[in-house]
Coordinates of N, CA, C and O in Angstrom, one line a residue:
M153 N 29.4 34.2 57.9 CA 28.8 33.4 56.5 C 27.5 32.9 56.6 O 26.8 32.7 55.6
T154 N 27.0 32.6 57.9 CA 25.7 31.9 58.1 C 24.5 33.0 57.9 O 23.5 32.9 57.3
S155 N 25.0 34.6 58.2 CA 24.1 35.5 58.3 C 23.8 35.6 56.6 O 22.9 36.0 56.0
I156 N 24.7 35.6 55.7 CA 24.7 35.8 54.3 C 23.9 34.6 53.6 O 22.6 34.8 53.0
I157 N 23.8 33.6 53.9 CA 23.3 32.3 53.6 C 21.8 32.4 54.1 O 20.9 32.3 53.3
R158 N 21.5 33.0 55.4 CA 20.2 33.5 55.7 C 19.7 34.1 54.6 O 18.1 34.3 54.7
V159 N 20.4 35.6 54.7 CA 19.7 36.5 53.5 C 19.5 35.9 52.0 O 18.5 36.1 51.6
L160 N 20.4 35.1 52.0 CA 19.8 34.3 50.3 C 18.7 33.6 50.5 O 17.8 33.6 49.5
Q161 N 18.6 33.0 51.5 CA 17.6 31.9 51.7 C 16.1 32.7 51.5 O 15.2 32.5 51.3
N162 N 16.1 34.1 52.1 CA 14.9 34.8 52.5 C 14.6 35.6 51.1 O 13.6 36.0 51.0
L163 N 15.7 35.6 50.3 CA 15.3 36.3 48.8 C 14.0 35.5 48.0 O 13.5 36.4 47.6
I164 N 14.4 34.4 47.9 CA 13.1 33.4 47.3 C 12.9 32.4 48.5 O 14.0 31.7 48.4
S165 N 11.8 32.3 48.4 CA 11.4 31.2 49.1 C 9.7 30.6 48.9 O 9.2 31.3 48.1
R166 N 9.5 29.4 49.2 CA 8.3 28.6 49.1 C 7.5 29.2 50.4 O 8.3 29.3 51.5
A167 N 6.4 28.9 50.3 CA 5.4 29.6 51.1 C 4.1 28.7 51.0 O 3.8 28.2 50.0
T168 N 3.0 28.6 52.1 CA 1.6 28.2 51.8 C 0.6 29.3 52.2 O 1.0 30.5 53.0
V169 N 0.0 29.2 51.2 CA -1.3 30.4 51.5 C -2.0 30.0 52.3 O -2.4 28.8 52.7
K170 N -2.4 31.3 53.3 CA -3.2 31.1 54.8 C -4.4 32.0 54.5 O -5.3 31.9 55.1
G171 N -4.6 33.0 53.8 CA -5.6 33.9 53.4 C -5.2 34.6 52.0 O -4.1 34.8 52.1
V172 N -6.2 35.4 51.9 CA -6.2 36.5 50.8 C -6.9 37.6 51.3 O -8.1 37.3 51.4
D173 N -6.7 38.5 50.7 CA -7.6 39.8 50.8 C -7.6 40.5 49.3 O -6.6 41.1 49.1
A174 N -8.5 39.9 48.6 CA -9.0 40.4 47.5 C -9.7 41.7 46.9 O -9.8 42.1 46.1
G175 N -9.8 42.5 48.4 CA -10.5 43.7 48.1 C -9.8 44.7 47.8 O -10.6 46.0 47.4
S176 N -8.5 45.0 47.3 CA -8.0 46.0 46.8 C -7.4 46.0 45.4 O -7.5 44.6 44.7
K177 N -6.8 47.0 44.8 CA -6.6 46.8 43.4 C -5.2 45.8 43.2 O -5.3 45.1 42.4
M178 N -4.7 45.8 44.4 CA -3.3 44.8 44.1 C -3.9 43.9 45.7 O -3.7 44.2 46.7
Q179 N -4.2 42.5 45.1 CA -4.7 41.8 46.4 C -3.5 41.4 46.9 O -2.3 41.4 46.5
T180 N -3.6 41.3 48.4 CA -2.8 40.7 49.2 C -2.7 39.4 49.8 O -4.2 38.9 50.0
V181 N -1.9 38.9 50.0 CA -1.9 37.1 50.4 C -1.1 37.1 51.8 O 0.0 37.4 51.8
T182 N -1.7 36.5 52.8 CA -1.0 35.8 53.9 C -0.6 34.4 53.7 O -1.1 33.6 53.4
V183 N 0.8 34.7 53.7 CA 1.7 33.6 53.6 C 2.3 32.9 54.9 O 2.9 33.5 55.7
E184 N 2.6 31.5 54.9 CA 3.7 31.4 55.9 C 4.8 30.5 55.5 O 4.7 29.7 54.6
R185 N 6.1 31.2 55.6 CA 7.0 30.6 54.8 C 8.0 30.6 56.0 O 7.9 31.6 57.3
L186 N 9.1 29.8 55.9 CA 9.8 29.6 57.1 C 9.8 29.8 58.8 O 10.1 30.2 59.6
G187 N 8.3 29.3 58.7 CA 7.4 29.3 60.1 C 7.0 30.5 60.4 O 6.5 30.7 61.7
T188 N 7.1 31.5 59.8 CA 6.3 32.9 60.2 C 5.4 33.0 58.9 O 5.6 33.3 58.0
Q189 N 4.2 33.8 59.6 CA 3.3 34.2 58.7 C 3.7 35.7 58.2 O 3.8 36.6 59.0
I190 N 3.3 35.9 56.9 CA 3.7 37.5 56.5 C 2.4 37.8 55.6 O 2.0 36.9 54.9
G191 N 2.4 39.0 55.2 CA 1.5 39.7 54.3 C 2.3 40.1 53.0 O 3.4 40.4 53.3
A192 N 1.9 39.7 51.6 CA 2.6 40.0 50.7 C 1.8 40.3 49.6 O 0.8 40.0 49.3
E193 N 1.9 41.4 48.6 CA 1.3 41.6 47.6 C 1.3 40.5 46.4 O 2.2 39.9 46.3
H194 N 0.4 40.5 45.8 CA 0.5 38.8 44.9 C 0.4 39.6 43.4 O -0.5 40.4 43.0
M195 N 1.5 39.8 42.8 CA 1.5 40.0 41.4 C 1.0 39.2 40.5 O 1.7 38.0 40.4
E196 N 0.3 39.6 39.6 CA -0.3 38.7 38.8 C -0.1 39.0 37.2 O 0.0 40.7 37.4
P197 N 0.0 38.6 36.3 CA 0.0 39.1 34.6 C -1.1 40.0 34.5 O -2.5 39.7 34.9
Y198 N -1.2 41.1 33.8 CA -1.9 42.1 33.1 C -3.1 41.0 32.4 O -3.1 40.0 31.6
G199 N -4.4 41.1 32.8 CA -5.8 40.4 32.2 C -5.7 39.3 33.0 O -6.8 38.2 32.5
F200 N -5.2 38.6 33.9 CA -5.3 37.2 34.6 C -5.7 37.6 35.8 O -4.4 38.5 36.7
T201 N -6.3 36.8 36.7 CA -6.1 37.0 38.4 C -6.7 35.8 38.8 O -7.5 34.9 38.2
S202 N -6.6 35.5 39.9 CA -7.0 34.4 40.7 C -6.9 34.7 42.2 O -6.3 35.7 42.7
R203 N -7.8 33.9 42.8 CA -8.0 34.4 44.5 C -7.3 32.7 45.0 O -8.1 31.7 44.9
P204 N -6.5 32.7 45.2 CA -5.7 31.5 45.8 C -6.3 30.7 47.0 O -6.7 31.8 47.7
A205 N -7.0 29.4 46.9 CA -7.4 29.0 48.1 C -6.1 28.8 49.5 O -5.0 28.6 49.2
A206 N -6.6 28.5 50.5 CA -5.7 28.4 51.9 C -5.5 27.0 51.6 O -6.0 26.2 51.0
G207 N -3.9 26.9 51.5 CA -3.2 25.6 51.3 C -2.5 25.8 49.8 O -1.5 24.7 49.7
A208 N -3.0 26.6 49.3 CA -2.1 26.3 47.8 C -0.6 27.0 48.1 O -0.3 27.6 49.4
E209 N 0.1 26.5 47.6 CA 1.7 26.6 47.3 C 2.0 28.4 47.0 O 1.1 28.8 46.3
A210 N 3.1 28.9 47.4 CA 3.4 30.3 46.7 C 4.9 30.4 47.0 O 5.7 30.0 47.2
V211 N 5.3 31.3 45.7 CA 6.8 31.5 45.3 C 6.7 33.0 45.8 O 6.0 33.7 45.4
V212 N 7.8 33.3 47.1 CA 7.7 34.5 47.6 C 9.1 35.4 47.1 O 9.9 34.8 47.4
L213 N 9.3 36.6 46.8 CA 10.6 37.1 46.6 C 10.7 38.3 47.3 O 9.4 39.0 47.7
Q214 N 11.6 38.6 48.0 CA 12.0 39.7 48.8 C 12.5 40.7 48.0 O 13.6 40.8 47.5
V215 N 11.9 41.9 47.6 CA 12.0 43.1 46.6 C 12.7 44.1 47.6 O 12.1 44.7 48.6
G216 N 13.8 44.6 47.4 CA 14.6 45.7 48.0 C 14.7 45.6 49.3 O 15.1 44.5 49.5
A217 N 14.2 46.3 50.1 CA 14.1 46.3 51.7 C 13.0 44.9 51.9 O 12.5 44.5 51.4
T218 N 13.5 44.3 53.1 CA 13.0 43.1 53.8 C 11.4 43.2 54.0 O 10.7 42.7 54.4
S219 N 10.8 44.8 53.8 CA 9.8 45.2 54.4 C 8.8 45.0 53.0 O 7.4 45.1 53.2
H220 N 9.2 44.3 52.0 CA 8.2 44.6 50.8 C 8.4 43.1 50.1 O 8.9 43.1 49.1
P221 N 7.6 41.8 50.6 CA 7.8 40.8 50.0 C 6.7 40.8 48.8 O 5.3 41.5 49.0
I222 N 6.7 40.2 47.7 CA 5.8 39.8 46.7 C 5.3 38.2 46.5 O 6.9 38.0 46.8
V223 N 4.5 37.9 46.2 CA 4.0 36.7 46.3 C 4.1 36.5 44.3 O 3.2 37.2 43.8
I224 N 4.7 36.1 43.5 CA 4.6 35.6 42.0 C 3.9 34.6 42.0 O 3.4 34.8 40.5
V225 N 3.9 33.6 42.3 CA 3.2 32.3 41.8 C 2.4 31.7 42.9 O 2.9 31.5 43.9
T226 N 1.2 31.2 42.5 CA 0.3 30.4 43.8 C -0.2 28.9 42.8 O -1.6 29.1 42.6
P227 N 0.8 28.2 42.6 CA 0.1 26.9 41.9 C -0.6 26.1 43.2 O -0.4 26.2 44.4
D228 N -1.8 25.5 42.8 CA -2.5 24.4 43.6 C -2.3 23.1 42.8 O -3.3 22.9 42.1
R229 N -1.5 22.2 43.4 CA -1.6 21.1 42.8 C -2.5 20.1 43.2 O -2.8 19.0 42.5
R230 N -3.5 20.6 44.0 CA -4.8 19.5 44.5 C -5.7 20.0 43.1 O -6.4 19.1 43.2
Y231 N -5.6 20.7 42.3 CA -6.9 20.9 41.4 C -5.9 20.9 39.8 O -6.7 21.1 39.0
R232 N -4.7 20.9 39.7 CA -4.2 20.7 38.5 C -4.5 19.7 37.5 O -4.7 18.6 37.9
I233 N -4.5 20.3 36.3 CA -5.0 19.3 35.2 C -4.0 18.7 34.8 O -2.6 19.1 34.6
T234 N -3.7 17.0 35.0 CA -2.2 16.7 34.5 C -2.3 15.7 33.3 O -1.5 15.0 32.9
S235 N -3.6 15.9 32.4 CA -3.7 14.9 31.2 C -3.5 16.0 30.3 O -3.8 15.7 28.6
L236 N -3.1 17.0 30.1 CA -2.6 18.0 28.8 C -1.6 17.2 28.1 O -0.5 16.6 28.8
E237 N -1.9 17.6 26.5 CA -0.8 16.9 25.5 C 0.3 17.9 25.5 O 0.2 19.2 25.8
T238 N 1.2 17.7 24.8 CA 2.5 18.8 24.9 C 2.1 19.9 24.0 O 1.3 19.7 22.8
G239 N 2.3 20.9 24.5 CA 1.7 21.9 23.8 C 0.2 22.6 24.0 O -0.3 23.7 23.7
D240 N -0.4 21.9 24.9 CA -1.8 22.4 25.3 C -1.7 23.3 26.4 O -0.5 23.6 27.1
V241 N -2.6 24.3 26.8 CA -2.5 25.3 27.6 C -3.9 25.0 28.1 O -5.1 25.1 27.7
A242 N -3.8 25.7 29.5 CA -5.6 25.5 30.1 C -5.6 26.4 31.4 O -4.6 26.7 32.1
I243 N -6.7 26.7 31.5 CA -7.2 27.9 32.4 C -8.1 27.1 33.4 O -9.2 26.6 32.6
Y244 N -8.0 26.7 34.6 CA -8.7 25.8 35.5 C -8.9 26.4 36.9 O -8.5 27.6 37.3
D245 N -10.2 25.8 37.4 CA -10.2 26.1 39.1 C -10.6 25.3 39.8 O -10.1 23.7 39.2
S246 N -10.7 25.2 40.8 CA -11.0 24.1 41.7 C -12.6 23.5 41.5 O -12.5 22.5 42.5
R247 N -13.2 23.8 40.9 CA -14.5 23.2 40.6 C -14.7 22.7 39.7 O -15.7 22.4 39.1
N248 N -13.7 22.2 38.9 CA -13.6 21.7 37.5 C -14.1 22.1 36.5 O -14.5 21.4 35.4
H249 N -14.1 23.2 36.5 CA -14.2 24.0 35.4 C -12.7 24.3 34.5 O -12.0 24.5 35.0
A250 N -12.8 24.5 33.1 CA -11.7 24.5 32.4 C -11.7 25.1 31.1 O -13.0 24.8 30.4
I251 N -11.0 25.6 30.7 CA -10.8 26.3 29.0 C -9.6 25.6 28.6 O -8.4 26.0 29.3
I252 N -9.6 24.5 27.6 CA -8.4 23.8 27.2 C -8.4 24.3 25.8 O -8.7 24.0 25.0
L253 N -7.0 24.8 25.6 CA -6.2 24.9 24.2 C -6.0 23.5 23.6 O -4.8 23.7 24.3
K254 N -6.3 23.3 22.7 CA -5.5 21.7 22.4 C -5.3 21.7 21.0 O -5.7 23.0 20.2
E255 N -4.6 21.1 20.5 CA -4.3 20.9 18.8 C -5.5 21.0 17.9 O -5.8 21.6 16.9
S256 N -6.7 20.2 18.5 CA -7.5 20.2 17.7 C -8.7 21.1 18.3 O -9.6 21.4 17.4
G257 N -8.5 22.2 18.9 CA -9.5 23.4 19.0 C -9.6 23.6 20.5 O -8.5 23.2 21.4
I258 N -10.5 24.4 20.7 CA -10.6 24.8 21.9 C -12.0 24.1 22.6 O -12.9 23.9 22.6
E259 N -11.5 23.5 23.9 CA -12.6 22.8 24.8 C -13.1 23.7 26.1 O -12.1 24.2 26.8
I260 N -14.2 23.5 26.4 CA -14.7 24.0 27.6 C -15.0 23.4 28.4 O -16.3 22.5 27.7
E261 N -14.9 23.2 29.6 CA -15.4 22.1 30.5 C -16.4 22.8 31.6 O -15.9 23.8 32.4
G262 N -17.3 22.7 31.7 CA -18.5 23.1 32.6 C -19.7 24.1 32.1 O -19.5 24.1 30.8
D263 N -20.5 24.7 32.9 CA -21.5 25.6 32.2 C -20.6 26.9 31.6 O -20.0 27.1 32.3
V264 N -21.5 27.1 30.4 CA -21.0 28.5 29.8 C -22.3 29.5 29.7 O -23.2 29.2 29.6
K265 N -21.6 30.5 30.2 CA -22.9 31.9 30.2 C -22.0 33.0 29.6 O -20.9 33.5 29.9
I266 N -22.7 33.2 28.5 CA -22.3 34.5 27.9 C -23.0 35.9 28.1 O -24.3 35.8 27.7
N267 N -22.5 36.7 28.4 CA -22.9 38.4 28.6 C -22.8 39.1 27.6 O -21.9 39.5 27.5
G268 N -23.5 39.0 26.3 CA -23.2 39.7 25.1 C -23.8 38.6 24.1 O -24.3 37.7 24.2
N269 N -23.2 39.4 22.6 CA -23.6 38.2 21.6 C -22.4 37.2 21.3 O -21.6 37.4 21.6
L270 N -23.1 36.6 20.5 CA -22.6 35.3 20.0 C -22.5 35.3 18.7 O -23.6 35.1 17.9
S271 N -21.2 35.3 17.8 CA -21.4 35.3 16.3 C -20.4 33.9 16.1 O -19.1 33.8 16.7
V272 N -20.8 33.3 15.2 CA -20.2 32.1 14.5 C -19.6 32.6 13.2 O -20.6 32.6 12.6
V273 N -18.3 32.5 12.8 CA -18.1 33.2 11.3 C -17.2 32.2 10.7 O -16.2 31.5 11.6
G274 N -17.7 32.3 9.4 CA -16.8 31.1 8.6 C -17.5 30.2 7.9 O -18.9 29.7 8.3
A275 N -17.4 30.1 6.7 CA -18.1 28.8 5.9 C -17.9 27.6 6.7 O -17.0 27.3 6.9
G276 N -19.5 27.1 6.5 CA -19.2 25.6 6.8 C -19.4 25.1 8.3 O -19.4 24.3 8.8
H277 N -19.7 26.6 9.2 CA -19.6 26.5 10.6 C -21.0 26.1 11.1 O -22.0 26.8 10.3
D278 N -21.3 25.7 11.9 CA -22.4 25.2 12.7 C -22.6 25.3 14.2 O -21.7 25.1 14.4
V279 N -23.8 25.7 14.4 CA -24.0 25.5 16.2 C -25.0 24.4 16.3 O -25.7 24.5 15.6
K280 N -24.6 23.6 17.0 CA -25.2 22.2 17.5 C -25.7 22.4 18.7 O -25.0 22.8 20.0
A281 N -27.1 22.1 19.1 CA -27.7 21.8 20.3 C -27.7 20.2 20.6 O -29.2 19.8 19.7
G282 N -27.1 19.3 21.2 CA -27.1 18.1 21.2 C -26.8 17.4 19.4 O -26.0 18.0 19.2
A283 N -27.9 17.0 19.0 CA -27.7 16.6 17.6 C -28.5 17.4 16.6 O -28.5 17.2 15.6
I284 N -29.0 18.8 17.0 CA -29.8 19.4 16.5 C -29.2 20.6 15.7 O -28.5 21.4 16.5
S285 N -29.2 20.9 14.3 CA -28.2 21.9 13.6 C -28.9 22.9 13.7 O -30.0 23.1 13.1
L286 N -28.2 24.1 13.9 CA -29.0 25.4 13.6 C -29.0 25.9 12.4 O -29.8 26.2 11.9
T287 N -28.2 25.2 11.5 CA -28.1 25.6 9.7 C -29.0 24.6 9.0 O -29.5 25.1 8.2
N288 N -29.5 23.5 9.6 CA -29.8 22.3 8.9 C -30.9 22.1 9.3 O -31.2 20.6 9.1
H289 N -31.8 22.2 10.3 CA -32.7 21.7 10.9 C -34.2 22.4 10.6 O -34.2 23.5 9.6
A290 N -35.3 21.8 10.4 CA -36.6 22.0 10.1 C -37.7 22.0 11.0 O -37.4 21.3 12.0
H291 N -38.4 22.8 11.2 CA -39.8 22.6 12.1 C -40.7 21.8 11.5 O -41.3 22.3 10.4
E292 N -41.5 21.2 12.3 CA -42.8 20.8 12.0 C -43.7 21.9 11.8 O -43.5 23.0 12.9
V293 N -44.5 22.1 11.1 CA -45.7 23.3 10.7 C -47.0 22.5 11.1 O -47.4 21.8 10.6
T294 N -47.5 23.4 12.3 CA -49.0 22.6 13.1 C -49.8 23.4 12.6 O -51.0 22.8 12.5
S295 N -49.9 24.7 11.8 CA -51.3 25.2 11.3 C -51.4 24.9 9.7 O -52.1 25.4 9.2
A296 N -50.3 24.3 8.9 CA -50.3 24.1 8.1 C -49.6 22.5 7.4 O -48.6 22.3 8.0
P297 N -49.9 22.2 6.4 CA -49.2 21.0 6.2 C -47.5 21.3 5.9 O -47.4 22.4 5.3
G298 N -46.7 20.6 6.2 CA -45.2 20.7 5.5 C -44.2 20.9 6.6 O -44.7 20.9 7.8
K299 N -42.8 21.3 6.3 CA -42.1 21.9 7.3 C -41.4 22.9 6.6 O -41.5 23.7 5.6
T300 N -40.7 24.0 7.6 CA -40.1 24.9 7.3 C -38.8 24.7 6.6 O -38.4 23.6 6.8
G301 N -38.1 25.6 5.9 CA -36.9 25.4 5.5 C -35.9 26.0 6.2 O -36.5 26.0 7.6
P302 N -34.7 25.7 6.5 CA -33.5 25.9 7.2 C -33.4 27.3 7.7 O -34.0 27.8 6.6
P303 N -32.7 27.7 8.4 CA -32.7 29.2 8.7 C -32.1 29.9 7.4 O -31.3 29.3 7.1
G304 N -32.2 31.1 7.3 CA -31.8 31.8 6.3 C -30.8 32.8 6.9 O -30.8 33.1 8.1
V305 N -29.8 33.5 6.1 CA -29.1 34.7 6.7 C -29.8 36.0 6.6 O -30.5 36.1 5.8
I306 N -29.8 36.8 7.9 CA -30.2 38.0 8.1 C -29.3 38.7 7.5 O -28.6 38.9 7.6

């Protein structure tokens, strides 16, 4: 009976991340569980990836033979956002950057770099830098009297 309990305990276990090898198509995570360090594939959903820091927690599944453990989740309570409202969703990292989907819209915390074009679509939408509106601002004309008009649609 003791051996059956031990087998069941090894099927799903908690572990602590000790290191990551992110250089392959399926990154591997070195974790410590039940006092032993093991390497395991880190299974991630399509389109999402992360490189967990040492000290993060992990859930390890033993799939098939005991020689093939996989890590399915690597939460890190040190950086988790705790101020979300019901229904909010967030992507975040250890550097205080976040994309938060809220009832009122999308909030981005941190500097943003866009490699490509940016389009704002829809009537009544505007882009602002501080209090300056892209749609409704005018420039002083230095070589002639007056101001320019607001930008037109190209």
